[in-house]
Amino acid sequence: MTRYHNMTKGWLCALLAVLGWTVVYAQGAWDVQTLRLHNGFTVWLNIDHSQPKVYGAVVVKAGAKDCPNTGIAHYFEHLMFKGTDKIGTVDYEKEKPWLDSISHQYDLLAATTDAARRLTIQKHINALSVRAADYAIPNEFQNLITRFGGTGLNAYTSFDETVFYNTFSPPYLSQWCELYAERFLSPVFRLFQGELETVYEEKNMYSDNMLVQAAEAAQRYALAGTPYAYPIIGATDSLKNPRLSEMMRFYHRYYVAGNMGLILCGDLRADSIMPLLERTFGRLPMGQAPQTPKAVLRDFRGSKPLKLKLPIPVVKAEGYAFLAPQEGSRDGAPFQVMMTMLSNPSHTGLLDSLDNAGKVMAVMAGSYYFKDFGAFGFGFVPNLPFGSKKKASRRCWQAIGRLRTGQFDDAQLQAVKRSLIRQKLLSLETVSGRSSAMINAFSHGLSWHMVLAQAARIDSVTHDDVVRVARTYFNDDSLVVKKAFGRYPKERVAQPGYQPVKARHAGEQSDYAKRIETQPVDSVPPKLVDFKRDVAERSLCPLVRLYGVKNPDNEIFSLQLCYRRGSATDHRIEILGDYLNRVGTTSKSRQQMGRALQQLGATLDVSADAGNVKVTLMGFDSQFVPALRLLRSFLDSAATDNAKLRVCCKELRLNRRSLLKENANIADAIYQKVALGDSSPYLSRLTVKEARRLKASDLVNLFREVQRSQIDIIYTGTLPVDSVAHLAATALPLDKVCRPWRPVFHPLQSVDVPTVYVYDNSRARQTIVGSYQQVGALPSDSLRVSFHLWGTYFGGGMSSVLFQDIREFRSYAYYAYGRWLQPDLLVHPQSPCAYTTRLGCQSDKTMAALGVLDSVLRKMPVREENVRTARQGLVNAVNNGYPAFRSLGSYVATCRLKGYTLDPDSVTLHLLPKLGIGDVIRFYQNHVQNTPACYIIVGDKRKLDMKQLKRYGRVVLLRKRDISR
């Protein structure tokens, strides 16, 4: 066992003390303990008692790079949810011969090119799959994870790693380890044919995304000659010819103890964990993955520019890509400083200055790291409509030249270093942020010490270091990338007409599940937010309330002014946040204001929507007072800058023109129209023409008016709340506040006549299908909790009716889920609630998928075990959703605003144990089964049977003007 954090944390404390800052840390907050099991399996533990949850992840150091263009790593990730020889089956001995036959048939299929023969094999596989399904228990692994406190079960495949993860409640650590270890010991490739079609759907979904297509084109060209040149999901030919035997060889090659690791981060006790880990993960087979040669990028000197197609007219764009220093290398920290000096969230970089001065419309810089190498670059968009790419490029290179020749002062350098250190602190502050950093470090072969040492390395960066890395890495070995107007051809993965499997044992339990449920569990109730103990409240004056939360981890404060300004008609608010984030004050330009904040290690950001305008100041508590002064100057004297407003309008125009080119955005607009009618934000929003008629003075005056609204001030930091209250009351213009909160509210629309809304998008390969039903007013806690239980059972996860009947049993969709819509119970108790469903399927499956969706809405399958899973899932969501300390104040403030005196989740936890299958059926029968529904279809109209659609209601063909203005 080793401990890495103490020495590095001491370095950071000393560093910030030199800078004049006093730093307070919770001892052990960043401590990562490394354990090595007898079989070579590595475990990284981080203990954090601030939230009642644990994030657990198994990391396999194998990804798409290790099986280039085949998609095997990604296929295998999917199959790891199908169970083992013990999980997900009622009788594996009888099931196995059928599964072995299926595997053999897939090998035959991959070796066969004759179309007729291939179809015969596929039909035979389908027949075998139907027989094998007689023994399968769908989603049993997910059910068990939920039963034992789990939420968010998922996985992802990257180029360098595959990660399986979820969050769970601490009392279930033993069961979690048991389940995850069993999962990797003996995975079984059951229900593969259906999962294969699901991967087809995923491929089609990506092909509909113009950015994904452009990224894959860039990947093919820029990374040619390396295993990173291919998409993670694999080539279409590989998808059509999977070999289960190859997947099993991949498993035995890479899923060995020496190539895997466990990340545990959260509310743990490490003193007794070692025997548990040896008993579970210690069973994994020993071994090391084969060594592969390190990938090397080719030289781009003299290469032709890469032209990336995007179906966006008028806009010109160009960029340059370079090789970055290796992660953890000597140049790593100076490189980070250099990139931040070019562009950063405070908009104070040398490239940012071009945007601030209106010399380009947009400019950006960034980096990305694979395990074998990294890349970085910058790009720009010239001013619209006639800006010169050549001139914009020259200006960008001139800005970079200032770095290469050292034309920057020490104050700039120190300010950038402070901001980077603050970002490092923030990134490790939460369980999710820390676990993400742990996964990346482990999979890329970095020690946790290297992660924590980044702050000290950043502090040691000198002026000469920045000049050196700028001269080294901005060189003539670069790839020029240019945007071209156009589209990429879409590969379509055809779907054979498979017979759906009939999962006779859905909702049942295996012998393994029955055994593991007998294991003892500590009875620990879910943790709720205690309004009085967790958050300190102070009334500063009428309509102004301060909520203070102690920062237990570091000295970074956040101060949010949340103006409760509700307006259903003044749509200028939509552009207010963008405008304010682009301007400084009457005495300081945006660049000057940003640098003044950066010198303090602070940032300032504004966001706005119909209900709230939020001004967020973040920095170090030792600099709280001067940062507060800068905030006051911004509140009093935000600049009036018509040039910046024109840029906002141009970006608004671009966003509007590209928004409805994507299926998902079209569907969002239709859902809003169906649910809210003419009050849909897509139909009532500010138009580009209206935005162009605005003057900057209109928005500055609006900002002054906003400051008259009721305000919640939310502070998180180390200062005493009474001191913050005094400073806020003295420094902020609170005497102007006079307008009480009036919630913006639009009632959910009823469905008087069953209707099918169709939006024709002939370019789409995937169709989005969904439903909307108003379920009436639910004016009591018991009705609301019944609604949530039914909604979770019907569409809330892998064990839901929607997921199982549409994806798992029939492979009609890549995703399938439902969501409840409800006004707040205390604010609008008599207003109706609604339920929506949504799924994504290939165009030629649309009618079949719609038919199943309608059938389960009208005749819902009843699976009692799945109701128990849904009930436990709601309990887990409460516990595992307990807010991180920086979110506590906002959560309590919002609840108080609506009239709650206790955590609203307390009612859910009180009522849920009393509800069961009968309550789910009653809610369904009373509110859903016979309620008129709207169906929504967004996709290729040519694939629809318009006559058959009329069975579900009157058919309405929508156009762009019907759903968006």
Short mmCIF file of C-alpha atoms in Angstrom, two decimals, residues 631-959:
data_model
loop_
_atom_site.label_atom_id
_atom_site.label_comp_id
_atom_site.label_asym_id
_atom_site.label_seq_id
_atom_site.Cartn_x
_atom_site.Cartn_y
_atom_site.Cartn_z
CA LEU A 631 -18.19 42.03 -9.35
CA ARG A 632 -19.78 45.24 -8.06
CA SER A 633 -18.21 47.28 -10.83
CA PHE A 634 -19.63 44.84 -13.38
CA LEU A 635 -23.11 44.97 -11.85
CA ASP A 636 -23.06 48.77 -11.82
CA SER A 637 -21.44 49.51 -15.15
CA ALA A 638 -21.60 46.66 -17.67
CA ALA A 639 -20.40 48.08 -20.99
CA THR A 640 -22.68 49.18 -23.79
CA ASP A 641 -21.07 47.68 -26.89
CA ASN A 642 -23.11 47.38 -30.08
CA ALA A 643 -20.26 45.62 -31.89
CA LYS A 644 -20.40 42.78 -29.35
CA LEU A 645 -24.17 42.63 -29.71
CA ARG A 646 -23.76 42.21 -33.46
CA VAL A 647 -21.46 39.25 -32.84
CA CYS A 648 -24.11 37.73 -30.56
CA CYS A 649 -26.66 38.12 -33.33
CA LYS A 650 -24.39 36.47 -35.89
CA GLU A 651 -23.82 33.49 -33.61
CA LEU A 652 -27.55 33.30 -32.91
CA ARG A 653 -28.17 33.19 -36.65
CA LEU A 654 -25.62 30.41 -37.15
CA ASN A 655 -27.05 28.37 -34.30
CA ARG A 656 -30.58 28.72 -35.63
CA ARG A 657 -29.56 27.74 -39.16
CA SER A 658 -27.77 24.59 -38.03
CA LEU A 659 -30.09 23.61 -35.18
CA LEU A 660 -32.75 21.80 -37.18
CA LYS A 661 -30.27 19.90 -39.32
CA GLU A 662 -30.05 17.27 -36.58
CA ASN A 663 -32.83 14.76 -35.89
CA ALA A 664 -32.51 15.12 -32.12
CA ASN A 665 -33.01 18.88 -32.23
CA ILE A 666 -36.04 18.54 -34.51
CA ALA A 667 -37.56 16.04 -32.10
CA ASP A 668 -36.90 18.35 -29.14
CA ALA A 669 -38.78 21.14 -30.90
CA ILE A 670 -41.76 18.88 -31.62
CA TYR A 671 -41.92 17.61 -28.04
CA GLN A 672 -41.97 21.21 -26.83
CA LYS A 673 -44.75 22.10 -29.29
CA VAL A 674 -46.85 19.12 -28.27
CA ALA A 675 -46.36 19.73 -24.55
CA LEU A 676 -46.55 23.54 -24.47
CA GLY A 677 -48.31 24.59 -27.68
CA ASP A 678 -47.51 28.16 -28.73
CA SER A 679 -45.59 28.63 -25.46
CA SER A 680 -42.89 26.28 -26.73
CA PRO A 681 -39.54 28.01 -26.37
CA TYR A 682 -38.86 27.20 -30.03
CA LEU A 683 -42.01 29.10 -31.07
CA SER A 684 -41.94 31.97 -28.60
CA ARG A 685 -38.22 32.68 -28.62
CA LEU A 686 -36.40 35.75 -29.86
CA THR A 687 -35.95 35.67 -33.62
CA VAL A 688 -32.75 36.72 -35.35
CA LYS A 689 -34.58 39.69 -36.86
CA GLU A 690 -35.79 40.79 -33.43
CA ALA A 691 -32.29 40.39 -32.00
CA ARG A 692 -30.84 42.57 -34.74
CA ARG A 693 -33.27 45.35 -33.84
CA LEU A 694 -31.94 45.43 -30.28
CA LYS A 695 -29.41 47.94 -29.08
CA ALA A 696 -26.72 47.18 -26.54
CA SER A 697 -28.27 49.80 -24.26
CA ASP A 698 -31.49 47.72 -24.26
CA LEU A 699 -29.61 44.77 -22.76
CA VAL A 700 -27.68 46.87 -20.25
CA ASN A 701 -30.97 48.41 -19.10
CA LEU A 702 -32.48 44.93 -18.90
CA PHE A 703 -29.56 43.85 -16.71
CA ARG A 704 -30.22 46.80 -14.39
CA GLU A 705 -33.88 45.82 -14.25
CA VAL A 706 -32.95 42.22 -13.46
CA GLN A 707 -31.03 43.45 -10.42
CA ARG A 708 -34.29 44.70 -8.93
CA SER A 709 -35.60 41.12 -8.74
CA GLN A 710 -35.70 38.92 -5.66
CA ILE A 711 -32.29 37.37 -5.16
CA ASP A 712 -30.80 34.32 -3.52
CA ILE A 713 -27.08 34.66 -2.81
CA ILE A 714 -25.37 31.29 -2.65
CA TYR A 715 -21.90 31.16 -1.13
CA THR A 716 -19.60 28.15 -0.81
CA GLY A 717 -16.22 28.67 0.83
CA THR A 718 -14.23 28.84 4.04
CA LEU A 719 -15.23 32.29 5.29
CA PRO A 720 -17.74 32.54 8.18
CA VAL A 721 -21.23 33.01 6.83
CA ASP A 722 -21.79 36.12 8.95
CA SER A 723 -18.67 37.70 7.46
CA VAL A 724 -19.92 36.91 3.96
CA ALA A 725 -23.34 38.32 4.83
CA HIS A 726 -21.74 41.58 6.02
CA LEU A 727 -19.48 41.87 2.98
CA ALA A 728 -22.33 41.11 0.57
CA ALA A 729 -24.69 43.58 2.22
CA THR A 730 -21.98 46.25 2.09
CA ALA A 731 -20.55 45.62 -1.36
CA LEU A 732 -23.54 44.58 -3.47
CA PRO A 733 -26.41 46.81 -4.69
CA LEU A 734 -29.09 45.05 -2.67
CA ASP A 735 -31.07 48.19 -1.89
CA LYS A 736 -32.46 48.09 -5.44
CA VAL A 737 -34.25 44.77 -4.92
CA CYS A 738 -38.02 45.30 -4.92
CA ARG A 739 -39.57 42.78 -7.33
CA PRO A 740 -40.73 39.49 -5.73
CA TRP A 741 -40.40 36.18 -7.54
CA ARG A 742 -43.14 35.28 -9.96
CA PRO A 743 -42.62 31.83 -11.44
CA VAL A 744 -42.80 31.45 -15.20
CA PHE A 745 -45.35 28.76 -15.88
CA HIS A 746 -46.88 27.22 -18.99
CA PRO A 747 -49.44 24.43 -18.37
CA LEU A 748 -48.89 21.11 -20.09
CA GLN A 749 -51.26 20.65 -23.01
CA SER A 750 -54.01 18.07 -23.13
CA VAL A 751 -54.44 15.63 -26.02
CA ASP A 752 -58.02 15.85 -27.16
CA VAL A 753 -57.66 13.74 -30.30
CA PRO A 754 -55.04 11.00 -30.80
CA THR A 755 -52.53 12.46 -33.25
CA VAL A 756 -49.42 11.34 -35.11
CA TYR A 757 -46.99 14.17 -35.82
CA VAL A 758 -44.60 13.41 -38.68
CA TYR A 759 -41.58 15.49 -39.65
CA ASP A 760 -39.91 14.39 -42.87
CA ASN A 761 -36.11 14.36 -42.69
CA SER A 762 -35.17 12.37 -45.77
CA ARG A 763 -31.42 12.51 -45.00
CA ALA A 764 -31.80 10.73 -41.66
CA ARG A 765 -30.76 7.10 -41.32
CA GLN A 766 -32.29 6.80 -37.90
CA THR A 767 -35.83 7.72 -36.92
CA ILE A 768 -36.86 9.17 -33.58
CA VAL A 769 -40.20 7.83 -32.36
CA GLY A 770 -41.96 8.88 -29.19
CA SER A 771 -45.19 9.64 -27.41
CA TYR A 772 -46.74 12.33 -25.23
CA GLN A 773 -49.66 11.89 -22.84
CA GLN A 774 -51.10 14.31 -20.36
CA VAL A 775 -51.98 12.22 -17.30
CA GLY A 776 -54.01 14.86 -15.46
CA ALA A 777 -53.45 16.74 -12.23
CA LEU A 778 -51.72 14.79 -9.45
CA PRO A 779 -52.31 17.08 -6.46
CA SER A 780 -51.03 14.81 -3.66
CA ASP A 781 -47.73 13.31 -2.59
CA SER A 782 -49.09 9.78 -2.87
CA LEU A 783 -50.19 10.32 -6.48
CA ARG A 784 -46.83 11.88 -7.41
CA VAL A 785 -44.83 9.02 -5.89
CA SER A 786 -47.09 6.46 -7.61
CA PHE A 787 -46.45 8.35 -10.86
CA HIS A 788 -42.70 8.14 -10.32
CA LEU A 789 -42.83 4.44 -9.51
CA TRP A 790 -44.94 3.68 -12.56
CA GLY A 791 -42.75 5.93 -14.76
CA THR A 792 -39.58 4.22 -13.57
CA TYR A 793 -41.08 0.76 -14.08
CA PHE A 794 -42.33 1.70 -17.55
CA GLY A 795 -39.38 3.66 -18.96
CA GLY A 796 -36.71 4.24 -16.32
CA GLY A 797 -33.80 1.92 -17.09
CA MET A 798 -32.61 -1.40 -18.48
CA SER A 799 -35.31 -3.28 -16.56
CA SER A 800 -38.10 -1.02 -17.77
CA VAL A 801 -40.91 -2.15 -20.03
CA LEU A 802 -39.74 0.15 -22.83
CA PHE A 803 -36.13 -0.97 -22.79
CA GLN A 804 -36.88 -4.66 -22.54
CA ASP A 805 -39.77 -4.91 -24.99
CA ILE A 806 -38.35 -2.56 -27.62
CA ARG A 807 -34.59 -2.98 -27.40
CA GLU A 808 -33.84 -6.16 -25.47
CA PHE A 809 -36.46 -8.51 -26.91
CA ARG A 810 -36.85 -7.07 -30.41
CA SER A 811 -33.75 -4.92 -31.09
CA TYR A 812 -35.92 -2.21 -32.59
CA ALA A 813 -34.00 0.72 -31.09
CA TYR A 814 -30.63 1.80 -29.72
CA TYR A 815 -32.20 3.72 -26.86
CA ALA A 816 -35.70 3.62 -25.38
CA TYR A 817 -36.80 5.53 -22.30
CA GLY A 818 -39.61 7.52 -20.71
CA ARG A 819 -39.69 10.76 -18.69
CA TRP A 820 -42.28 12.39 -16.47
CA LEU A 821 -43.11 16.08 -16.80
CA GLN A 822 -44.62 17.75 -13.76
CA PRO A 823 -45.07 21.24 -12.36
CA ASP A 824 -43.95 21.65 -8.77
CA LEU A 825 -46.47 20.21 -6.31
CA LEU A 826 -46.41 23.16 -3.87
CA VAL A 827 -46.39 25.89 -6.52
CA HIS A 828 -48.89 24.42 -9.01
CA PRO A 829 -50.69 21.50 -7.31
CA GLN A 830 -53.72 21.48 -9.62
CA SER A 831 -51.81 21.72 -12.91
CA PRO A 832 -51.63 18.60 -15.08
CA CYS A 833 -48.63 16.31 -15.41
CA ALA A 834 -47.49 14.39 -18.47
CA TYR A 835 -45.36 11.45 -19.58
CA THR A 836 -43.21 11.18 -22.69
CA THR A 837 -41.36 8.30 -24.31
CA ARG A 838 -38.54 8.41 -26.83
CA LEU A 839 -36.63 5.83 -28.83
CA GLY A 840 -34.22 5.83 -31.77
CA CYS A 841 -34.55 3.18 -34.47
CA GLN A 842 -33.45 2.60 -38.04
CA SER A 843 -35.86 3.95 -40.65
CA ASP A 844 -37.02 0.54 -41.85
CA LYS A 845 -38.01 -0.43 -38.30
CA THR A 846 -40.13 2.64 -37.60
CA MET A 847 -43.55 1.08 -38.11
CA ALA A 848 -42.66 -2.00 -36.08
CA ALA A 849 -41.20 0.07 -33.24
CA LEU A 850 -44.24 2.34 -33.20
CA GLY A 851 -46.49 -0.70 -33.05
CA VAL A 852 -44.70 -2.07 -29.98
CA LEU A 853 -44.68 1.34 -28.30
CA ASP A 854 -48.44 1.65 -28.78
CA SER A 855 -49.03 -1.91 -27.61
CA VAL A 856 -47.13 -1.53 -24.32
CA LEU A 857 -48.86 1.79 -23.64
CA ARG A 858 -52.27 0.20 -24.23
CA LYS A 859 -51.56 -3.21 -22.70
CA MET A 860 -48.65 -2.85 -20.31
CA PRO A 861 -46.77 -6.05 -19.42
CA VAL A 862 -46.78 -6.80 -15.70
CA ARG A 863 -43.52 -8.08 -14.14
CA GLU A 864 -43.64 -7.93 -10.37
CA GLU A 865 -39.88 -8.36 -9.84
CA ASN A 866 -39.24 -5.37 -12.08
CA VAL A 867 -41.53 -3.23 -9.92
CA ARG A 868 -39.33 -4.08 -6.95
CA THR A 869 -36.30 -3.06 -8.99
CA ALA A 870 -37.99 0.22 -9.94
CA ARG A 871 -38.83 0.97 -6.31
CA GLN A 872 -35.27 0.30 -5.19
CA GLY A 873 -34.00 2.41 -8.09
CA LEU A 874 -35.94 5.44 -6.81
CA VAL A 875 -34.44 4.97 -3.34
CA ASN A 876 -30.96 4.67 -4.83
CA ALA A 877 -31.49 7.82 -6.88
CA VAL A 878 -32.21 9.78 -3.70
CA ASN A 879 -29.15 8.51 -1.87
CA ASN A 880 -26.70 8.60 -4.77
CA GLY A 881 -28.04 11.96 -5.91
CA TYR A 882 -27.16 13.70 -2.64
CA PRO A 883 -25.65 17.03 -3.76
CA ALA A 884 -21.91 17.69 -3.67
CA PHE A 885 -21.02 20.47 -1.23
CA ARG A 886 -20.83 23.10 -3.97
CA SER A 887 -24.39 22.28 -5.05
CA LEU A 888 -25.99 22.14 -1.59
CA GLY A 889 -26.74 25.85 -1.30
CA SER A 890 -28.42 26.02 -4.70
CA TYR A 891 -30.53 22.93 -3.92
CA VAL A 892 -31.79 24.32 -0.61
CA ALA A 893 -32.37 27.80 -2.03
CA THR A 894 -34.53 26.40 -4.83
CA CYS A 895 -36.51 24.24 -2.42
CA ARG A 896 -37.05 27.17 -0.02
CA LEU A 897 -38.16 29.38 -2.89
CA LYS A 898 -40.92 26.91 -3.70
CA GLY A 899 -42.03 26.63 -0.09
CA TYR A 900 -40.37 23.43 1.13
CA THR A 901 -39.13 23.25 4.71
CA LEU A 902 -37.75 19.72 4.37
CA ASP A 903 -35.97 17.85 1.59
CA PRO A 904 -38.78 16.90 -0.86
CA ASP A 905 -37.20 13.46 -1.24
CA SER A 906 -38.20 12.65 2.34
CA VAL A 907 -41.79 12.17 1.16
CA THR A 908 -40.66 9.78 -1.56
CA LEU A 909 -38.72 7.68 0.93
CA HIS A 910 -41.66 7.63 3.34
CA LEU A 911 -44.25 6.51 0.79
CA LEU A 912 -42.26 4.14 -1.45
CA PRO A 913 -42.16 1.13 0.92
CA LYS A 914 -45.97 1.10 0.95
CA LEU A 915 -46.27 0.86 -2.84
CA GLY A 916 -46.18 -2.26 -4.97
CA ILE A 917 -47.39 -3.86 -8.17
CA GLY A 918 -51.03 -3.04 -7.39
CA ASP A 919 -50.28 0.67 -7.14
CA VAL A 920 -48.40 0.59 -10.45
CA ILE A 921 -51.31 -1.14 -12.18
CA ARG A 922 -53.88 1.23 -10.66
CA PHE A 923 -51.95 4.32 -11.71
CA TYR A 924 -51.55 2.91 -15.20
CA GLN A 925 -55.23 2.05 -15.53
CA ASN A 926 -56.46 5.37 -14.11
CA HIS A 927 -54.05 7.77 -15.82
CA VAL A 928 -52.36 6.16 -18.82
CA GLN A 929 -54.04 3.16 -20.42
CA ASN A 930 -57.06 4.94 -21.89
CA THR A 931 -55.58 8.43 -22.10
CA PRO A 932 -55.27 9.86 -25.65
CA ALA A 933 -51.68 10.02 -26.88
CA CYS A 934 -49.72 12.00 -29.42
CA TYR A 935 -47.09 10.08 -31.34
CA ILE A 936 -44.03 11.82 -32.73
CA ILE A 937 -42.01 10.56 -35.70
CA VAL A 938 -38.92 12.34 -37.06
CA GLY A 939 -37.24 10.60 -39.99
CA ASP A 940 -37.47 9.53 -43.59
CA LYS A 941 -41.15 9.73 -44.58
CA ARG A 942 -40.56 7.33 -47.47
CA LYS A 943 -40.09 4.52 -44.96
CA LEU A 944 -43.50 5.10 -43.37
CA ASP A 945 -46.79 3.43 -44.14
CA MET A 946 -49.00 6.51 -44.05
CA LYS A 947 -52.18 4.47 -44.27
CA GLN A 948 -51.18 2.33 -41.30
CA LEU A 949 -50.24 5.44 -39.30
CA LYS A 950 -53.88 6.48 -39.30
CA ARG A 951 -54.60 3.58 -36.97
CA TYR A 952 -52.87 5.55 -34.21
CA GLY A 953 -54.63 8.88 -34.81
CA ARG A 954 -54.98 11.70 -37.27
CA VAL A 955 -51.72 12.26 -39.13
CA VAL A 956 -50.24 15.78 -39.18
CA LEU A 957 -47.24 16.56 -41.39
CA LEU A 958 -45.09 19.20 -39.72
CA ARG A 959 -42.80 21.71 -41.34
#
